[in-house]
PDB file of C-alpha atoms in Angstrom:
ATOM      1  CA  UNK A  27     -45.386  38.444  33.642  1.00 50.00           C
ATOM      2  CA  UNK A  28     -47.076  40.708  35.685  1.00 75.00           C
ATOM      3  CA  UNK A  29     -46.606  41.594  39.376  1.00 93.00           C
ATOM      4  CA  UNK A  30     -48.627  38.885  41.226  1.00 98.00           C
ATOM      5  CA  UNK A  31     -50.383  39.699  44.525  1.00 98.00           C
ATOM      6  CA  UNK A  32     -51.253  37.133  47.258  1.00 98.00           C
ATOM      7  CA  UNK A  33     -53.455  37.774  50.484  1.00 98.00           C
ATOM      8  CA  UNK A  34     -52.979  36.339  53.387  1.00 98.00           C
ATOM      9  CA  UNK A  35     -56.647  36.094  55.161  1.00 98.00           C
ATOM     10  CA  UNK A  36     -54.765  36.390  59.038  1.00 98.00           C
ATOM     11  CA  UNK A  37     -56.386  35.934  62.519  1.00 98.00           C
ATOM     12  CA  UNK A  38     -54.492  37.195  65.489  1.00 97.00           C
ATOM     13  CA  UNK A  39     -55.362  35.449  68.670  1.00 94.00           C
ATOM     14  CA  UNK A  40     -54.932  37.337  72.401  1.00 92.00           C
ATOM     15  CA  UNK A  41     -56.324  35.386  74.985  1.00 89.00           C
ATOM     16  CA  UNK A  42     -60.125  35.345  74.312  1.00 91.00           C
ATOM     17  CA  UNK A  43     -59.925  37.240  71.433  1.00 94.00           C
ATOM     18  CA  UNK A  44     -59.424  36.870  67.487  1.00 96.00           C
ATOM     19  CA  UNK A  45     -59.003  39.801  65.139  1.00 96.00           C
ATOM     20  CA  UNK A  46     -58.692  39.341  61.489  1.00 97.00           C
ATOM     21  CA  UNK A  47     -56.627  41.057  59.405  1.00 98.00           C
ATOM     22  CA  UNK A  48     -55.522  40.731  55.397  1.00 98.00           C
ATOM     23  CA  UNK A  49     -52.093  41.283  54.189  1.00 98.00           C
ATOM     24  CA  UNK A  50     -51.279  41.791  50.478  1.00 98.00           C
ATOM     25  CA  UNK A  51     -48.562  40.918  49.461  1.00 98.00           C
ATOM     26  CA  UNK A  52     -47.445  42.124  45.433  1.00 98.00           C
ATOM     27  CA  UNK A  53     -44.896  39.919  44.222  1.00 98.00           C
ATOM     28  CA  UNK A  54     -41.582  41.025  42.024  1.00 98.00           C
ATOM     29  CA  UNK A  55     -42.076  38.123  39.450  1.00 97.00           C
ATOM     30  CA  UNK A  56     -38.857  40.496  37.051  1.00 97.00           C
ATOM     31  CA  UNK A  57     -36.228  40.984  39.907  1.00 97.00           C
ATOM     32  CA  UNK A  58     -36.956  37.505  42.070  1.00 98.00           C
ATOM     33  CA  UNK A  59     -38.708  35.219  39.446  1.00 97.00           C
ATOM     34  CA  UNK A  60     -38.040  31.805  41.032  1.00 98.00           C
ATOM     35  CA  UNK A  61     -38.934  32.593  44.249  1.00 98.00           C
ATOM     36  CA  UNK A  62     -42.234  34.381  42.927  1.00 98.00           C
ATOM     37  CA  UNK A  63     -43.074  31.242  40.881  1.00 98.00           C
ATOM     38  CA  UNK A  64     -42.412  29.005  44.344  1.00 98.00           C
ATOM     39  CA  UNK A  65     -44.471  31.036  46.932  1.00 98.00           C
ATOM     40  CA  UNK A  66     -46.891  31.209  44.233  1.00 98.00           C
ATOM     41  CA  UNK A  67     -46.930  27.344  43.852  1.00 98.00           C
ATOM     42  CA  UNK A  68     -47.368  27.105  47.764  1.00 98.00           C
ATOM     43  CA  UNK A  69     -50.033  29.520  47.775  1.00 98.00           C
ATOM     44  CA  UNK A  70     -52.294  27.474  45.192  1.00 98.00           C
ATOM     45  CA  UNK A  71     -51.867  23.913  46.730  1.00 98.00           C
ATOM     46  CA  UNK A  72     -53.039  25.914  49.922  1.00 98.00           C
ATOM     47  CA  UNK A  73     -49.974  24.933  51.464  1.00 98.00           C
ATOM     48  CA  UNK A  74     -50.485  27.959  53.850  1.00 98.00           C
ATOM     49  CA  UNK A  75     -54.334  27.655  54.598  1.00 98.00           C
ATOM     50  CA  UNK A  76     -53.690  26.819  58.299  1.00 97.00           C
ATOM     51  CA  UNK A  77     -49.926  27.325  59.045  1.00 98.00           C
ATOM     52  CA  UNK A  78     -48.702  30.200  61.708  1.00 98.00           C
ATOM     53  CA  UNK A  79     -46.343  33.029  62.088  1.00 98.00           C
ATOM     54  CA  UNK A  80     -44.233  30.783  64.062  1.00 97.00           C
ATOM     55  CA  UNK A  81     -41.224  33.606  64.948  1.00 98.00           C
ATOM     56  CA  UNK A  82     -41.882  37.222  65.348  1.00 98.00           C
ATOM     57  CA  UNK A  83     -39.440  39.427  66.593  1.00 97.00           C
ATOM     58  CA  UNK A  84     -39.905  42.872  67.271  1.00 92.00           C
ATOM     59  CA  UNK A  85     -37.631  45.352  65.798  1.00 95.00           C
ATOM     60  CA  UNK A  86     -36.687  42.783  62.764  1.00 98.00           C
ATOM     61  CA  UNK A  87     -39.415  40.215  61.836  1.00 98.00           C
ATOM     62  CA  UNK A  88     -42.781  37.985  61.816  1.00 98.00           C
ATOM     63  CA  UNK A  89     -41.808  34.316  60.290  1.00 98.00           C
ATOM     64  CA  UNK A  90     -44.443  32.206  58.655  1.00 98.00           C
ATOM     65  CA  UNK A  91     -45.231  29.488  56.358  1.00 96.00           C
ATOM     66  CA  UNK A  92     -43.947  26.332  57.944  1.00 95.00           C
ATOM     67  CA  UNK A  93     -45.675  25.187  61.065  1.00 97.00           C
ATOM     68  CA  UNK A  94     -48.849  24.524  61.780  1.00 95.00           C
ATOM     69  CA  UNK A  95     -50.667  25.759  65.083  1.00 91.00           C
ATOM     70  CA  UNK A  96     -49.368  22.489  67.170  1.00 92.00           C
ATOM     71  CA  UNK A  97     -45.889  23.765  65.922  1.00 94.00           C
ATOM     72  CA  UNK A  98     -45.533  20.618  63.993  1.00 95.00           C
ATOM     73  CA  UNK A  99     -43.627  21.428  60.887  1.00 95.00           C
ATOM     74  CA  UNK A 100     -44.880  20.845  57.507  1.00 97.00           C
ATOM     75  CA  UNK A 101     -43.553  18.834  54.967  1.00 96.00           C
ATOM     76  CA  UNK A 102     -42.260  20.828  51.479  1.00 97.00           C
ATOM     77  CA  UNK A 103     -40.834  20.888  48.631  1.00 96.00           C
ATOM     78  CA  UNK A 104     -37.550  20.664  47.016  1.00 97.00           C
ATOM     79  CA  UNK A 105     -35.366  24.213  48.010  1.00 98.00           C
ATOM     80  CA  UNK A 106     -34.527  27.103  45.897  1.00 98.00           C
ATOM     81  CA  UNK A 107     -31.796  28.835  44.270  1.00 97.00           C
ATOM     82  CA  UNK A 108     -31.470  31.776  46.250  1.00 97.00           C
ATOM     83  CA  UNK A 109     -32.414  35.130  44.203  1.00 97.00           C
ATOM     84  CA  UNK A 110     -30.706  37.682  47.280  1.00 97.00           C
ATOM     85  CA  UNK A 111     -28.541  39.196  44.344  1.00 96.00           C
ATOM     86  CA  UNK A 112     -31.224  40.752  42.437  1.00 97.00           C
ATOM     87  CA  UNK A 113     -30.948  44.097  43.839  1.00 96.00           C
ATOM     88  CA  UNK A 114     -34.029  44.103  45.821  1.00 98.00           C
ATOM     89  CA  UNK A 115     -33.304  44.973  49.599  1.00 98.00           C
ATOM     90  CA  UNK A 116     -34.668  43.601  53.257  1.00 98.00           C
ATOM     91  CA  UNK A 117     -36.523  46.947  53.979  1.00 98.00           C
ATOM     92  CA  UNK A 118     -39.199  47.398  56.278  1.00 98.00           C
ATOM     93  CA  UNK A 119     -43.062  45.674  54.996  1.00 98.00           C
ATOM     94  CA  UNK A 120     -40.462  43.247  52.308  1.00 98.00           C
ATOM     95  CA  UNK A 121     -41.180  39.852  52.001  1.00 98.00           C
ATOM     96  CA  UNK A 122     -38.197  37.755  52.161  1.00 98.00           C
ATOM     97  CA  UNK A 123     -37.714  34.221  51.621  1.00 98.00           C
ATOM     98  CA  UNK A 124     -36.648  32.483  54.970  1.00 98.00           C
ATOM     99  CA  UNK A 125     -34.115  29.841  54.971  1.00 97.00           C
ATOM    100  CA  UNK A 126     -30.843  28.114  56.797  1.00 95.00           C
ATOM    101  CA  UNK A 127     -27.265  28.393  57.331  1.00 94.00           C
ATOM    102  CA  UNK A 128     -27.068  27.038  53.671  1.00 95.00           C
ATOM    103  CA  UNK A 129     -27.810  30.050  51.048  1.00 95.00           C
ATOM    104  CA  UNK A 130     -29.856  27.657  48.850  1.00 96.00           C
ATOM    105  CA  UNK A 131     -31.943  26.185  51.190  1.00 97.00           C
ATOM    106  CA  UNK A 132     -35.278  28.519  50.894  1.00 98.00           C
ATOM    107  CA  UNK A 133     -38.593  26.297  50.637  1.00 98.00           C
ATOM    108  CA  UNK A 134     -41.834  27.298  51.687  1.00 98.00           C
ATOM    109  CA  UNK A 135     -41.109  29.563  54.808  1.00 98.00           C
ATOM    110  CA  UNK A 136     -40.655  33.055  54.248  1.00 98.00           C
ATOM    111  CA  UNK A 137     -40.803  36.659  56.261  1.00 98.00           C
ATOM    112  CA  UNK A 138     -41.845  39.898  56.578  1.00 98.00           C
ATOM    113  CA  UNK A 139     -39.613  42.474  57.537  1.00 98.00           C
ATOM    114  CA  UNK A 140     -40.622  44.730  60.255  1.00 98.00           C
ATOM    115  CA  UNK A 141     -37.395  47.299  60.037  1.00 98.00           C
ATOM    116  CA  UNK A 142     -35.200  48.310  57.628  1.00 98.00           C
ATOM    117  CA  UNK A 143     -32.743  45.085  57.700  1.00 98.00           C
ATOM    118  CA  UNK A 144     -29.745  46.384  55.540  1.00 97.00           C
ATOM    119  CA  UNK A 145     -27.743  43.436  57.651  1.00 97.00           C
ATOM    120  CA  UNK A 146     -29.724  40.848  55.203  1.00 97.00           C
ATOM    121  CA  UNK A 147     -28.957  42.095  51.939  1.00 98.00           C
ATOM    122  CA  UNK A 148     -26.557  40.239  49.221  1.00 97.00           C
ATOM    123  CA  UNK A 149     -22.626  41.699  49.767  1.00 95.00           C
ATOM    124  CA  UNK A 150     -21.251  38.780  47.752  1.00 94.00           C
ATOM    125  CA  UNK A 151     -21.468  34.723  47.311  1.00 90.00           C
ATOM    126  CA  UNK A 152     -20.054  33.599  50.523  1.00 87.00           C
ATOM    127  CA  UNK A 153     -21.591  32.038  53.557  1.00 82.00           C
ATOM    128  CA  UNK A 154     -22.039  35.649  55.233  1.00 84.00           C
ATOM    129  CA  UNK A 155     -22.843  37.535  52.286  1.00 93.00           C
ATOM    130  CA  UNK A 156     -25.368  35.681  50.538  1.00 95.00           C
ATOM    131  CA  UNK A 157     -28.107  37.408  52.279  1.00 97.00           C
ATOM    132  CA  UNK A 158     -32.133  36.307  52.326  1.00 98.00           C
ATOM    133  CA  UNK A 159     -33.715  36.912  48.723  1.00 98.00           C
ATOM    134  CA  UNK A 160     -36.723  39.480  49.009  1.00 98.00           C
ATOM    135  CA  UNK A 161     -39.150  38.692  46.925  1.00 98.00           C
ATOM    136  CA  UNK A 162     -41.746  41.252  46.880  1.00 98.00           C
ATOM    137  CA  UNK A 163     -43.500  43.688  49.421  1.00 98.00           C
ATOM    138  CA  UNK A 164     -46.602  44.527  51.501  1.00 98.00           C
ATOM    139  CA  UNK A 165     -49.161  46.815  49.806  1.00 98.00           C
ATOM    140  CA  UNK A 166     -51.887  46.656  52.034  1.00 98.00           C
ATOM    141  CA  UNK A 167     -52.346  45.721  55.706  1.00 98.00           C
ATOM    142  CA  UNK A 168     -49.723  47.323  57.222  1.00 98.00           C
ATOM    143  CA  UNK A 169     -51.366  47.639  59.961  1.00 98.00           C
ATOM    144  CA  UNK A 170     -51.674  43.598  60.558  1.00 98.00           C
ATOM    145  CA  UNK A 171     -48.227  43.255  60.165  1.00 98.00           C
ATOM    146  CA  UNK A 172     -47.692  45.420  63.109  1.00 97.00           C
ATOM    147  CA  UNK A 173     -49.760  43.917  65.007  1.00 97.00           C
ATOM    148  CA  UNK A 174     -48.323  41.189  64.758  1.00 98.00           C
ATOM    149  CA  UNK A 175     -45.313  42.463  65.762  1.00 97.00           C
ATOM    150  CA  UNK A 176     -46.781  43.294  68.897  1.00 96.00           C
ATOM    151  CA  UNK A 177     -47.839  39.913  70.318  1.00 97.00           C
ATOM    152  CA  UNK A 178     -46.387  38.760  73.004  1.00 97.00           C
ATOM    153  CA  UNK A 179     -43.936  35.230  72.619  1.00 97.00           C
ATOM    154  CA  UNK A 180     -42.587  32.356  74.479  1.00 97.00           C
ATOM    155  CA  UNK A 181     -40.670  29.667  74.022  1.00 95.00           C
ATOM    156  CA  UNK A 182     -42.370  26.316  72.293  1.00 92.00           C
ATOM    157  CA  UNK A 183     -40.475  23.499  72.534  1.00 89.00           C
ATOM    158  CA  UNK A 184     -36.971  23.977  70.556  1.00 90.00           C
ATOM    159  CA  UNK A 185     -38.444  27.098  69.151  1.00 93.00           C
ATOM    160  CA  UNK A 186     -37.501  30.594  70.778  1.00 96.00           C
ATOM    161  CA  UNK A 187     -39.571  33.842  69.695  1.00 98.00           C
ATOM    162  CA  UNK A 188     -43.064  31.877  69.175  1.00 97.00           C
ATOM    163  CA  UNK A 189     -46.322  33.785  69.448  1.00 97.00           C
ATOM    164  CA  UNK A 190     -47.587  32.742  72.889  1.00 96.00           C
ATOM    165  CA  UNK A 191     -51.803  32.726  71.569  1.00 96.00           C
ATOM    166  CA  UNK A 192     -51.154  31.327  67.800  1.00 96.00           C
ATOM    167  CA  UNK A 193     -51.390  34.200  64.297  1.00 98.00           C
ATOM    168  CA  UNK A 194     -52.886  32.001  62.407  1.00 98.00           C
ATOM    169  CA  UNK A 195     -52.514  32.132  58.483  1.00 98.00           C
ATOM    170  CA  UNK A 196     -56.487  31.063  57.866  1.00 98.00           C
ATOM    171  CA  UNK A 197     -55.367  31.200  53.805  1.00 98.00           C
ATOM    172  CA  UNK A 198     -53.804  32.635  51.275  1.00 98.00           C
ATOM    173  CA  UNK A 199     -55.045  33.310  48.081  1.00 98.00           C
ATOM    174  CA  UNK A 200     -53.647  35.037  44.776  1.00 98.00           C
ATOM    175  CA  UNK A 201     -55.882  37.669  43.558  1.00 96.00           C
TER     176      UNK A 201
END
């Protein structure tokens, strides 16, 4: 299998204004097939068409794929086995697969790293060193992604670090 891409057709609202943006995203379908094969899956249901970069914190990350703009959280799928030992690290413009306290609980939420985020990589199966499975990387759009980073946030609820005018995820699409 070849290295997938996916775009994700973005619109960053500040106050009165919306600026769109496209992110694409190639995919490492040898080094993190399962999680390729379920953000792929997402992607064509058009599980994302709609959702928001819910968390973005500067110096480390912009969260997406879960919430809609009312923050109400989608419903997904079953979770994955986490792929964080396949050698691929949390550097800067990496996609990552977001997930809880439990390694294996990755579903449909992922993130882009905005730094170099050597704290996130595998060390070794154990609570603290399972580390968040990258997946693939930014090839295009850079630029989006930080500005992105840039917006300012506010608290929402039980959610800390939310964009305070929503960064909407219009759709994604593989190409």
């Amino acid at each position: 299998m070849s290295n997938p891409q996916v775009e994700l057709h973005i619109t960053i609202n500040v106050a009165d204004t919306a600026t769109p943006g496209v992110i694409t995203l190639e995919l490492d379908a040898v080094n993190a097939p399962k999680s390729t094969e379920n953000f792929l899956n997402y992607v064509n249901q058009g599980f994302y068409n709609g959702t928001i970069f819910h968390r973005v914190i500067k110096n480390f990350m912009i969260q997406g794929g879960g919430f809609s703009a009312d923050m109400k959280q989608k419903e997904s799928g079953e979770p994955i086995e986490n792929e964080a030992k396949n050698g691929l690290k949390n550097d800067k413009y990496t996609i990552a697969m977001a997930r809880t306290s439990d390694p294996h609980s990755a579903t449909a939420q992922f993130f882009i790293n905005t730094v170099d985020n050597a704290f996130l990589n595998h060390t070794a199966p154990t609570g603290q060193g399972w580390g968040y499975a990258v997946f693939g990387k930014v090839v295009k759009g850079e630029d989006v992604v930080e500005a992105i980073k840039k917006v300012r946030t506010t608290r929402k609820g039980f959610h800390d670090d939310v964009p305070f005018d929503a960064v909407v995820i219009d759709k994604a699409v593989a190409i």
